[in-house]
Coordinates of C-alpha atoms in Angstrom, one line a residue:
Chain N
X1 CA 1.8 -37.4 9.9
X2 CA 5.1 -39.3 10.4
X3 CA 8.3 -38.0 9.0
X4 CA 8.4 -40.4 6.1
X5 CA 5.1 -39.1 5.0
X6 CA 6.4 -35.6 5.0
X7 CA 9.4 -36.6 2.9
X8 CA 7.1 -38.2 0.5
X9 CA 5.0 -35.1 0.4
X10 CA 8.1 -33.0 -0.4
X11 CA 9.0 -35.4 -3.3
X12 CA 5.5 -35.3 -4.6
X13 CA 5.4 -31.5 -4.5
X14 CA 8.8 -31.2 -6.2
X15 CA 7.6 -33.3 -9.1
X16 CA 4.4 -31.3 -9.4
X17 CA 6.3 -28.0 -9.4
X18 CA 8.4 -29.1 -12.3
X19 CA 5.5 -30.7 -14.1
X20 CA 3.3 -27.6 -13.7
X21 CA 6.0 -25.1 -14.8
X22 CA 7.1 -27.3 -17.7
X23 CA 3.6 -27.5 -19.0
X24 CA 3.0 -23.7 -18.6
X25 CA 6.5 -23.0 -19.9
X26 CA 6.8 -20.4 -17.1
X27 CA 7.0 -20.1 -13.4
X28 CA 9.7 -19.9 -10.7
X29 CA 10.9 -23.5 -10.4
X30 CA 14.0 -22.9 -8.5
X31 CA 12.4 -20.4 -6.0
X32 CA 9.7 -22.9 -5.3
X33 CA 12.1 -25.9 -4.9
X34 CA 14.1 -24.1 -2.2
X35 CA 11.3 -23.7 0.2
X36 CA 9.4 -27.0 -0.1
X37 CA 10.4 -28.4 3.3
X38 CA 9.5 -25.0 4.9
X39 CA 6.0 -24.9 3.6
X40 CA 5.4 -28.6 4.0
X41 CA 6.3 -28.3 7.7
X42 CA 4.1 -25.2 8.1
X43 CA 1.1 -26.7 6.4
X44 CA 1.3 -30.4 7.2
X45 CA 2.7 -30.4 10.7
X46 CA 0.0 -28.3 12.3
X47 CA 1.7 -25.0 12.5
X48 CA -0.8 -23.2 10.2
X49 CA -4.2 -23.9 11.5
X50 CA -6.7 -23.1 8.8
X51 CA -10.3 -23.9 8.8
X52 CA -11.1 -25.3 5.3
X53 CA -14.8 -24.8 6.0
X54 CA -14.4 -21.1 6.8
X55 CA -11.2 -19.6 5.2
X56 CA -12.0 -16.3 6.8
X57 CA -12.2 -17.7 10.3
X58 CA -10.8 -15.0 12.5
X59 CA -9.0 -17.6 14.7
X60 CA -7.0 -19.0 11.8
X61 CA -3.2 -18.6 11.6
X62 CA -2.1 -16.3 8.9
X63 CA 0.6 -17.1 6.3
X64 CA 1.9 -14.3 4.1
X65 CA 4.0 -15.5 1.2
X66 CA 6.2 -12.5 0.7
X67 CA 8.4 -14.2 -1.9
X68 CA 5.4 -14.6 -4.1
X69 CA 7.4 -16.2 -6.9
X70 CA 7.1 -19.5 -5.0
X71 CA 3.4 -19.4 -5.8
X72 CA 3.4 -22.8 -7.7
X73 CA 4.4 -24.5 -4.5
X74 CA 1.7 -22.7 -2.4
X75 CA -1.0 -23.3 -5.0
X76 CA -0.1 -27.0 -5.1
X77 CA -0.3 -27.3 -1.3
X78 CA -3.6 -25.5 -1.1
X79 CA -5.0 -27.8 -3.8
X80 CA -3.6 -30.8 -2.0
X81 CA -5.4 -29.7 1.1
X82 CA -8.6 -29.7 -0.8
X83 CA -9.3 -26.0 -1.1
X84 CA -9.8 -26.4 -4.9
X85 CA -9.2 -29.1 -7.5
X86 CA -5.7 -30.1 -8.3
X87 CA -6.7 -29.9 -12.0
X88 CA -6.6 -26.1 -11.7
X89 CA -2.9 -26.4 -11.8
X90 CA -3.1 -27.7 -15.3
X91 CA -4.0 -24.1 -16.3
X92 CA -1.3 -22.4 -14.3
X93 CA -0.5 -19.1 -15.9
X94 CA -2.8 -20.0 -18.9
X95 CA -5.8 -18.3 -20.4
X96 CA -8.8 -18.6 -18.1
X97 CA -6.7 -20.2 -15.4
X98 CA -7.3 -19.2 -11.8
X99 CA -3.8 -18.1 -11.1
X100 CA -0.7 -16.6 -12.6
X101 CA 3.0 -16.7 -11.9
X102 CA 2.8 -14.6 -8.8
X103 CA 0.3 -14.5 -6.0
X104 CA -3.3 -13.4 -5.9
X105 CA -5.7 -13.2 -3.0
X106 CA -8.7 -14.4 -5.0
X107 CA -7.3 -18.0 -4.7
X108 CA -8.9 -19.8 -1.7
X109 CA -6.5 -19.9 1.2
X110 CA -4.2 -17.2 -0.1
X111 CA -4.1 -14.1 2.1
X112 CA -2.5 -11.6 -0.2
X113 CA -1.8 -10.5 -3.7
X114 CA 2.0 -10.3 -4.0
X115 CA 4.8 -10.2 -6.5
X116 CA 6.4 -6.9 -5.7
X117 CA 9.0 -7.6 -3.0
X118 CA 9.4 -5.9 0.4
X119 CA 5.7 -6.0 1.3
X120 CA 5.1 -9.1 3.3
X121 CA 6.9 -8.4 6.6
X122 CA 5.3 -5.0 7.2
X123 CA 1.8 -6.4 6.3
X124 CA 2.4 -9.4 8.6
X125 CA 3.5 -7.0 11.3
X126 CA 0.2 -5.1 11.0
X127 CA -1.7 -8.4 11.1
X128 CA 0.2 -9.6 14.2
X129 CA -0.2 -6.2 15.9
X130 CA -4.0 -6.4 15.4
X131 CA -3.9 -9.8 17.1
X132 CA -2.2 -8.2 20.1
X133 CA -4.7 -5.3 20.2
X134 CA -7.7 -7.7 20.1
X135 CA -6.1 -10.4 22.2
X136 CA -6.4 -12.9 19.4
X137 CA -4.3 -16.0 19.7
X138 CA -3.5 -16.7 16.0
X139 CA 0.1 -16.8 14.8
X140 CA 1.3 -14.9 11.7
X141 CA 4.0 -16.4 9.6
X142 CA 5.7 -14.8 6.6
X143 CA 8.2 -16.3 4.2
X144 CA 10.8 -13.9 2.8
X145 CA 13.3 -14.5 0.0
X146 CA 16.9 -13.6 0.8
X147 CA 17.0 -11.5 -2.4
X148 CA 14.1 -9.6 -0.9
X149 CA 16.2 -8.4 1.9
X150 CA 17.7 -5.8 -0.3
X151 CA 14.4 -3.9 -0.1
X152 CA 14.7 -1.2 2.5
X153 CA 11.1 -1.6 3.7
X154 CA 12.0 -5.0 5.1
X155 CA 14.3 -3.4 7.6
X156 CA 11.8 -0.7 8.5
X157 CA 9.4 -3.5 9.3
X158 CA 12.0 -5.5 11.2
X159 CA 12.7 -2.6 13.5
X160 CA 9.0 -2.1 14.0
X161 CA 8.1 -5.7 14.8
X162 CA 10.8 -6.0 17.5
X163 CA 10.0 -2.7 19.0
X164 CA 6.4 -3.7 19.4
X165 CA 7.3 -7.1 20.8
X166 CA 5.4 -9.0 18.2
X167 CA 6.2 -12.5 19.5
X168 CA 3.2 -13.8 17.6
X169 CA 5.0 -13.1 14.4
X170 CA 7.4 -15.6 12.8
X171 CA 9.6 -14.5 9.9
X172 CA 11.2 -17.2 7.8
X173 CA 14.0 -16.3 5.4
X174 CA 14.6 -18.7 2.5
X175 CA 18.3 -18.2 2.4
X176 CA 19.1 -19.8 -1.0
X177 CA 22.1 -17.4 -1.7
X178 CA 20.9 -16.7 -5.3
X179 CA 19.3 -13.8 -6.9
X180 CA 18.6 -13.5 -10.6
X181 CA 21.9 -12.6 -12.1
X182 CA 24.4 -13.8 -9.4
X183 CA 24.9 -15.1 -5.9
X184 CA 23.9 -12.7 -3.2
X185 CA 27.4 -12.4 -1.8
X186 CA 28.7 -11.3 -5.2
X187 CA 25.9 -8.7 -5.6
X188 CA 25.9 -7.0 -2.2
X189 CA 26.9 -9.1 0.8
X190 CA 24.0 -10.1 3.1
X191 CA 26.2 -11.9 5.6
X192 CA 26.6 -11.9 8.5
X193 CA 22.9 -12.2 8.3
X194 CA 22.2 -13.8 11.6
X195 CA 23.9 -10.9 13.4
X196 CA 22.2 -8.3 11.3
X197 CA 18.7 -9.7 12.1
X198 CA 19.7 -10.1 15.8
X199 CA 20.8 -6.6 15.9
X200 CA 17.3 -5.5 14.8
X201 CA 16.0 -7.1 18.0
X202 CA 14.8 -10.5 16.8
X203 CA 15.4 -14.0 18.1
X204 CA 17.2 -15.7 15.3
X205 CA 17.4 -19.5 14.7
X206 CA 19.6 -20.6 11.8
X207 CA 18.9 -24.0 10.4
X208 CA 19.2 -26.3 7.4
X209 CA 16.1 -25.3 5.5
X210 CA 15.8 -28.7 3.9
X211 CA 15.9 -30.6 7.2
X212 CA 12.3 -31.3 8.2
X213 CA 13.3 -32.2 11.7
X214 CA 15.3 -28.9 12.2
X215 CA 12.4 -26.8 10.8
X216 CA 10.0 -28.6 13.1
X217 CA 12.2 -28.1 16.1
X218 CA 12.6 -24.4 15.4
X219 CA 8.9 -23.8 15.1
X220 CA 7.8 -26.1 17.9
X221 CA 7.5 -23.8 20.8
X222 CA 6.8 -20.5 19.2
X223 CA 3.1 -20.6 19.8
X224 CA 3.8 -20.6 23.5
X225 CA 5.6 -17.2 23.1
X226 CA 8.8 -18.2 24.9
X227 CA 10.2 -14.7 24.3
X228 CA 8.8 -11.1 24.1
X229 CA 10.6 -10.7 20.7
X230 CA 9.6 -12.0 17.3
X231 CA 11.5 -14.9 15.8
X232 CA 13.3 -15.1 12.5
X233 CA 14.2 -18.5 11.1
X234 CA 17.0 -18.2 8.7
X235 CA 16.8 -21.4 6.6
X236 CA 19.9 -22.2 4.6
X237 CA 18.6 -23.7 1.4
X238 CA 19.6 -24.5 -2.2
X239 CA 17.8 -22.7 -5.0
X240 CA 16.5 -25.4 -7.3
X241 CA 17.0 -28.1 -4.6
X242 CA 16.9 -31.5 -6.1
X243 CA 17.3 -30.4 -9.6
X244 CA 20.9 -30.7 -10.7
X245 CA 20.5 -28.8 -13.9
X246 CA 19.3 -25.7 -12.1
X247 CA 21.1 -25.8 -8.7
X248 CA 24.0 -23.5 -7.8
X249 CA 23.6 -21.7 -11.1
X250 CA 22.7 -18.0 -11.6
X251 CA 20.3 -17.0 -14.4
X252 CA 17.9 -19.8 -13.6
X253 CA 15.4 -17.6 -11.9
X254 CA 11.8 -17.5 -13.1
X255 CA 12.2 -20.0 -15.9
X256 CA 11.6 -23.8 -16.2
X257 CA 14.4 -25.9 -17.8
X258 CA 14.3 -26.2 -21.5
X259 CA 15.6 -28.6 -24.2
X260 CA 18.1 -31.1 -22.9
X261 CA 18.0 -29.7 -19.4
X262 CA 14.2 -30.3 -19.3
X263 CA 14.8 -33.9 -20.3
X264 CA 17.4 -34.3 -17.6
X265 CA 15.2 -32.6 -15.0
X266 CA 12.3 -34.9 -15.9
X267 CA 14.5 -37.9 -15.6
X268 CA 15.8 -36.9 -12.2
X269 CA 12.3 -36.3 -10.9
X270 CA 10.9 -39.5 -12.5
X271 CA 8.5 -37.6 -14.7
Chain Z
X1 CA -9.7 29.7 12.2
X2 CA -9.1 26.0 13.0
X3 CA -6.9 24.1 10.6
X4 CA -8.2 21.3 8.4
X5 CA -5.9 19.0 10.3
X6 CA -7.1 19.9 13.8
X7 CA -10.7 19.8 12.7
X8 CA -10.1 16.3 11.3
X9 CA -8.3 14.8 14.2
X10 CA -10.6 16.4 16.8
X11 CA -13.5 14.6 15.1
X12 CA -11.6 11.3 14.9
X13 CA -10.9 11.8 18.7
X14 CA -14.6 12.0 19.3
X15 CA -15.3 9.0 17.1
X16 CA -12.6 7.0 18.9
X17 CA -14.4 7.4 22.2
X18 CA -16.9 4.9 21.1
X19 CA -15.0 3.0 18.4
X20 CA -12.0 1.2 19.7
X21 CA -11.2 -0.1 16.2
X22 CA -10.0 3.3 15.1
X23 CA -6.2 3.2 14.9
X24 CA -3.9 6.0 14.0
X25 CA -0.6 5.0 12.4
X26 CA 1.8 8.0 12.4
X27 CA 5.1 8.1 10.7
X28 CA 6.5 10.4 13.4
X29 CA 4.0 13.1 12.5
X30 CA 2.4 15.0 15.3
X31 CA -0.2 17.7 15.9
X32 CA -1.6 19.3 19.1
X33 CA -4.9 17.5 18.3
X34 CA -3.1 14.2 17.9
X35 CA -1.3 14.7 21.3
X36 CA -4.6 14.4 23.0
X37 CA -5.5 11.3 21.1
X38 CA -2.1 9.7 21.9
X39 CA -2.5 10.6 25.6
X40 CA -6.1 9.4 26.0
X41 CA -6.0 6.4 23.6
X42 CA -2.4 5.1 23.6
X43 CA -3.5 1.6 22.6
X44 CA -5.0 3.1 19.4
X45 CA -1.9 5.1 18.4
X46 CA 1.0 3.4 16.5
X47 CA 4.2 5.3 15.7
X48 CA 6.4 3.7 13.0
X49 CA 9.1 6.4 13.1
X50 CA 10.0 8.1 9.8
X51 CA 9.2 5.0 7.8
X52 CA 6.3 5.8 5.5
X53 CA 6.4 2.5 3.5
X54 CA 6.2 0.5 6.7
X55 CA 3.5 2.7 8.0
X56 CA 1.4 1.9 4.9
X57 CA 2.1 -1.8 5.2
X58 CA 1.3 -1.9 8.9
X59 CA -1.8 0.1 8.4
X60 CA -2.9 -2.3 5.6
X61 CA -2.2 -5.3 7.8
X62 CA -4.3 -3.8 10.6
X63 CA -7.1 -2.8 8.2
X64 CA -7.1 -6.3 6.5
X65 CA -8.1 -7.6 9.9
X66 CA -10.9 -5.1 10.4
X67 CA -9.3 -2.1 12.0
X68 CA -10.3 1.4 10.8
X69 CA -6.9 2.9 10.1
X70 CA -5.7 6.4 9.5
X71 CA -2.1 6.6 8.4
X72 CA -0.6 10.1 8.8
X73 CA 2.5 11.8 7.5
X74 CA 3.7 14.6 5.2
X75 CA 1.7 14.1 2.1
X76 CA 4.5 14.1 -0.5
X77 CA 6.3 11.3 1.5
X78 CA 3.3 9.3 2.3
X79 CA 2.2 9.1 -1.4
X80 CA 5.4 9.3 -3.5
X81 CA 7.6 7.3 -1.2
X82 CA 5.0 4.6 -0.9
X83 CA 3.3 4.5 -4.2
X84 CA 4.0 0.8 -4.9
X85 CA 2.9 -0.3 -1.5
X86 CA -0.3 1.7 -1.9
X87 CA -0.8 0.2 -5.4
X88 CA -0.5 -3.4 -4.3
X89 CA -2.2 -3.3 -0.8
X90 CA -4.8 -0.7 -1.4
X91 CA -5.3 -0.7 -5.1
X92 CA -5.0 -4.4 -6.0
X93 CA -6.1 -5.9 -2.8
X94 CA -8.5 -3.1 -2.0
X95 CA -7.6 -3.1 1.7
X96 CA -9.4 0.1 2.9
X97 CA -7.2 2.5 4.8
X98 CA -7.3 6.3 5.1
X99 CA -4.1 8.0 3.9
X100 CA -4.1 11.3 5.6
X101 CA -1.4 13.6 4.1
X102 CA -0.5 17.0 5.4
X103 CA 0.9 19.7 3.1
X104 CA -1.3 20.2 0.0
X105 CA 0.3 22.2 -2.8
X106 CA 2.8 24.6 -1.4
X107 CA 1.7 24.3 2.2
X108 CA 5.3 24.1 3.2
X109 CA 6.5 27.1 1.3
X110 CA 9.8 27.5 3.2
X111 CA 10.8 23.8 3.0
X112 CA 11.8 23.6 -0.6
X113 CA 10.5 21.3 -3.3
X114 CA 10.9 18.0 -1.4
X115 CA 8.0 19.1 0.7
X116 CA 5.9 20.6 -2.2
X117 CA 3.0 18.4 -3.2
X118 CA 2.9 18.8 -7.0
X119 CA 2.5 15.3 -8.6
X120 CA 0.3 13.4 -6.2
X121 CA -3.0 14.0 -7.9
X122 CA -1.8 12.6 -11.2
X123 CA -0.3 9.5 -9.6
X124 CA -3.0 8.7 -7.0
X125 CA -5.9 9.2 -9.3
X126 CA -4.4 6.7 -11.7
X127 CA -4.7 3.8 -9.2
X128 CA -8.0 1.9 -9.1
X129 CA -9.9 1.7 -5.8
X130 CA -8.6 4.9 -4.4
X131 CA -10.6 8.1 -3.9
X132 CA -8.6 11.3 -3.5
X133 CA -10.1 14.2 -1.6
X134 CA -8.3 17.6 -2.0
X135 CA -9.8 19.2 1.1
X136 CA -11.2 22.7 0.8
X137 CA -11.8 23.7 4.4
X138 CA -12.2 22.5 8.0
X139 CA -15.8 21.7 7.5
X140 CA -14.9 19.3 4.8
X141 CA -12.1 17.6 6.8
X142 CA -14.6 17.2 9.7
X143 CA -17.1 15.7 7.3
X144 CA -14.5 13.2 6.1
X145 CA -13.7 12.3 9.7
X146 CA -17.4 11.7 10.4
X147 CA -17.8 9.6 7.3
X148 CA -15.1 7.0 7.7
X149 CA -17.5 4.2 8.6
X150 CA -19.0 4.4 5.1
X151 CA -15.7 4.1 3.3
X152 CA -15.3 0.7 1.8
X153 CA -12.1 1.5 -0.1
X154 CA -9.0 3.6 0.4
X155 CA -9.3 7.4 0.7
X156 CA -6.4 9.7 0.3
X157 CA -7.1 12.9 2.2
X158 CA -4.8 15.7 1.3
X159 CA -4.9 18.5 3.9
X160 CA -3.7 22.1 3.9
X161 CA -1.2 22.8 6.6
X162 CA -2.4 26.3 7.5
X163 CA -5.9 27.7 7.5
X164 CA -6.7 29.0 4.0
X165 CA -10.3 29.9 4.3
X166 CA -13.8 28.8 5.0
X167 CA -16.0 27.9 2.1
X168 CA -18.6 25.6 3.4
X169 CA -20.6 27.0 6.3
X170 CA -21.3 23.6 7.9
X171 CA -20.3 19.9 7.5
X172 CA -23.7 19.2 6.1
X173 CA -23.0 21.6 3.2
X174 CA -20.3 19.3 2.0
X175 CA -21.5 16.6 -0.4
X176 CA -18.7 14.0 -0.7
X177 CA -20.6 11.9 -3.2
X178 CA -21.2 14.8 -5.5
X179 CA -17.5 15.6 -5.3
X180 CA -17.9 19.2 -6.5
X181 CA -19.7 22.4 -5.7
X182 CA -20.5 25.3 -7.9
X183 CA -19.8 28.1 -5.5
X184 CA -20.6 31.0 -7.9
X185 CA -22.9 30.8 -10.8
X186 CA -21.7 33.0 -13.6
X187 CA -21.9 33.6 -17.3
X188 CA -20.1 31.9 -20.2
X189 CA -16.8 31.4 -18.4
X190 CA -16.3 28.8 -15.6
X191 CA -13.3 28.7 -13.4
X192 CA -12.5 25.2 -11.9
X193 CA -10.1 25.0 -9.0
X194 CA -9.6 23.6 -5.6
X195 CA -7.7 24.1 -2.3
X196 CA -5.6 27.2 -1.8
X197 CA -6.1 28.6 -5.3
X198 CA -9.8 28.3 -5.1
X199 CA -9.9 31.0 -2.5
X200 CA -7.6 33.1 -4.5
X201 CA -9.9 32.8 -7.5
X202 CA -12.9 33.7 -5.4
X203 CA -11.1 36.8 -4.2
X204 CA -10.2 37.8 -7.8
X205 CA -13.7 37.4 -9.1
X206 CA -15.1 39.5 -6.3
X207 CA -12.4 42.2 -6.5
X208 CA -12.5 42.5 -10.3
X209 CA -16.2 42.1 -10.5
X210 CA -15.8 39.3 -13.0
X211 CA -19.1 37.5 -13.7
X212 CA -17.5 34.1 -14.1
X213 CA -18.7 30.8 -12.5
X214 CA -16.5 29.2 -9.9
X215 CA -16.5 25.5 -9.1
X216 CA -14.7 23.6 -6.4
X217 CA -13.8 20.2 -7.6
X218 CA -12.4 18.3 -4.6
X219 CA -12.8 14.7 -5.4
X220 CA -11.1 12.3 -7.8
X221 CA -12.3 10.3 -9.6
X222 CA -14.5 13.1 -10.9
X223 CA -18.2 12.7 -10.7
X224 CA -18.7 13.4 -14.4
X225 CA -22.5 13.4 -14.3
X226 CA -22.4 16.2 -11.8
X227 CA -19.7 17.9 -13.8
X228 CA -21.8 17.8 -16.9
X229 CA -24.7 19.6 -15.1
X230 CA -22.3 22.4 -14.3
X231 CA -20.2 22.8 -17.4
X232 CA -23.1 22.7 -19.9
X233 CA -24.2 26.1 -18.6
X234 CA -20.9 27.6 -19.8
X235 CA -19.0 28.3 -23.1
X236 CA -15.5 28.2 -21.8
X237 CA -13.5 26.7 -18.9
X238 CA -10.3 27.7 -17.2
X239 CA -8.8 25.2 -14.7
X240 CA -6.4 26.5 -12.1
X241 CA -4.3 24.1 -10.1
X242 CA -1.3 24.1 -7.7
X243 CA 0.2 20.9 -9.2
X244 CA 2.1 20.1 -12.4
X245 CA -0.2 20.1 -15.4
X246 CA 0.3 16.5 -16.7
X247 CA -2.4 14.3 -15.1
X248 CA -3.6 17.0 -12.7
X249 CA -7.0 18.8 -12.3
X250 CA -7.1 20.4 -15.8
X251 CA -6.1 17.1 -17.3
X252 CA -8.9 15.3 -15.5
X253 CA -11.4 17.9 -16.8
X254 CA -10.2 17.4 -20.4
X255 CA -10.6 13.6 -20.0
X256 CA -14.1 14.1 -18.5
X257 CA -15.2 16.4 -21.3
X258 CA -13.9 14.0 -23.9
X259 CA -15.8 11.1 -22.2
X260 CA -19.0 13.2 -22.1
X261 CA -18.5 14.2 -25.8
X262 CA -18.5 17.9 -24.9
X263 CA -16.4 20.2 -27.1
X264 CA -15.5 23.5 -25.5
X265 CA -12.6 25.7 -25.0
X266 CA -10.5 24.8 -22.0
X267 CA -7.5 26.7 -20.7
X268 CA -5.3 25.0 -18.2
X269 CA -3.3 27.0 -15.7
X270 CA -1.0 25.3 -13.3
X271 CA 2.7 24.3 -12.8
X272 CA 4.6 24.0 -16.1
X273 CA 7.0 21.1 -15.9
X274 CA 9.4 23.2 -18.1
X275 CA 9.8 25.4 -15.0
X276 CA 11.0 22.4 -13.0
X277 CA 11.1 22.6 -9.2
X278 CA 11.0 25.8 -7.3
X279 CA 13.6 26.9 -4.8
X280 CA 12.0 30.3 -4.1
X281 CA 11.3 31.3 -0.5
X282 CA 9.5 34.0 1.3
X283 CA 6.0 32.6 1.3
X284 CA 3.5 30.8 -0.9
X285 CA 2.8 33.8 -3.1
X286 CA 6.5 34.0 -4.1
X287 CA 6.4 30.4 -5.3
X288 CA 3.2 31.2 -7.1
X289 CA 5.0 34.0 -8.9
X290 CA 7.6 31.6 -10.1
X291 CA 5.0 29.5 -11.7
X292 CA 2.8 32.4 -12.8
X293 CA -0.1 31.5 -10.6
X294 CA 0.2 34.5 -8.2
X295 CA -2.7 36.8 -7.8
X296 CA -1.5 39.4 -10.4
X297 CA -0.7 36.8 -13.0
X298 CA -4.0 35.1 -12.5
X299 CA -5.8 38.5 -12.8
X300 CA -4.0 39.1 -16.1
X301 CA -4.6 35.6 -17.4
X302 CA -8.3 35.7 -16.5
X303 CA -8.9 39.2 -17.9
X304 CA -7.7 38.4 -21.4

């Protein structure tokens, strides 16, 4: 798929995220918009090899969406890849729908039930460790939110993964600088984040998380295990990327725009 | 007498000789029986350091991919520090691991209340897809270690730290599916207990020649069909537990009797939350005195 197609895919998914959440009157619009380019690169550039005919194929790459509030995006991608009908998204978080606001492992292509933060990295470390034990070649990727980094278990898992040389594990931090009530640096400073993660023994690559080319470059050689250590991509992003009414604003977590803001949002996304 | 712990790990060692999928995840918890495992099967031993939450997560990741995982630490930390991890990974996702916790009840009598295991039953038994086994003796712990291949969901195995007695003569005498065992058949009055206090009750009944029944209930959720068979022979029940009363053994019996539609007198003896946490030292019996579950207090309560 050429780059222009990926950009088109990002635009398509952004529109669908807004559309789905507006219809459901719930869902984490901003948390999904910040990681569109990351997931598009993983799923459409061949980094996540999944076998759509056998979703339990032991050779498949694993993706653990630890920041499960981005579920609308993942659910849309898995539908787009043909694992179920896109029409299922019409019932997002509705009665008799197949999914809710957070993540559930009963959905085809979804590895875990999630919603409580601080779980994904440790679980992914266990999955990656098993690959080492059994000489399996699959990669394990996990996407963390930056707000999730306040959970202590993340740092337990970070130490563990580097100590065990889990170079088949790739952590990706969606560094969108916003929690629910305020910017991260006003809550409790996360920076200097690169140095913190490095000091836990990880290779760290810090990039613009909305630059498809940069994400692609950062992921490109990791399957070849260029280092003994696991790699963390810190992706600087904008929470609510593309949606002016919800970008750079606290208190926009977990809700779709309403009233005039909804009209502006729809106009901006050509809905 | 061998400890429940060593009996358990010795058997896991034997199983691991032919099952390379057995993995022990330890949160910096050791035992002589584990040293042998670690030496002979280093690739099957994972140490997370004192990071119980990560230990549960790593164990769950390994088990999700088919490993047969035993995660080991002091029981109060492994349950109470990790409850949300257990709830999501093992309750909601039903990833089967074996949570092996050492230190049932007041197994660490000199360590203070941080190490006392007094709320875990209430909490763990409220989570779906988890079976809790409060281990009675070393035959039962060995039986559990032999049975791991049959477990399709998470088991929480709570072990005593020191040998407390031998109840079952062999592993075969332990029926995990039944989940209970009427040790003594008596008249009118049935005592229900488990773990350390079960042995104390047995001693009291013998010494005082009390013709009461005595039942070891070691598994949650309770097997209420088997419970019904036992309780219907009696007129009155006393439950005796080494945990706080809300949600504990006695509470579970009241729930079961209600579900069975059985009305009978039930007295619950255990840790009163009004007494709070105990900072008494000098042995388990001293702590039992604080909560009124020492031998003399139990004799007095059972004789009235």
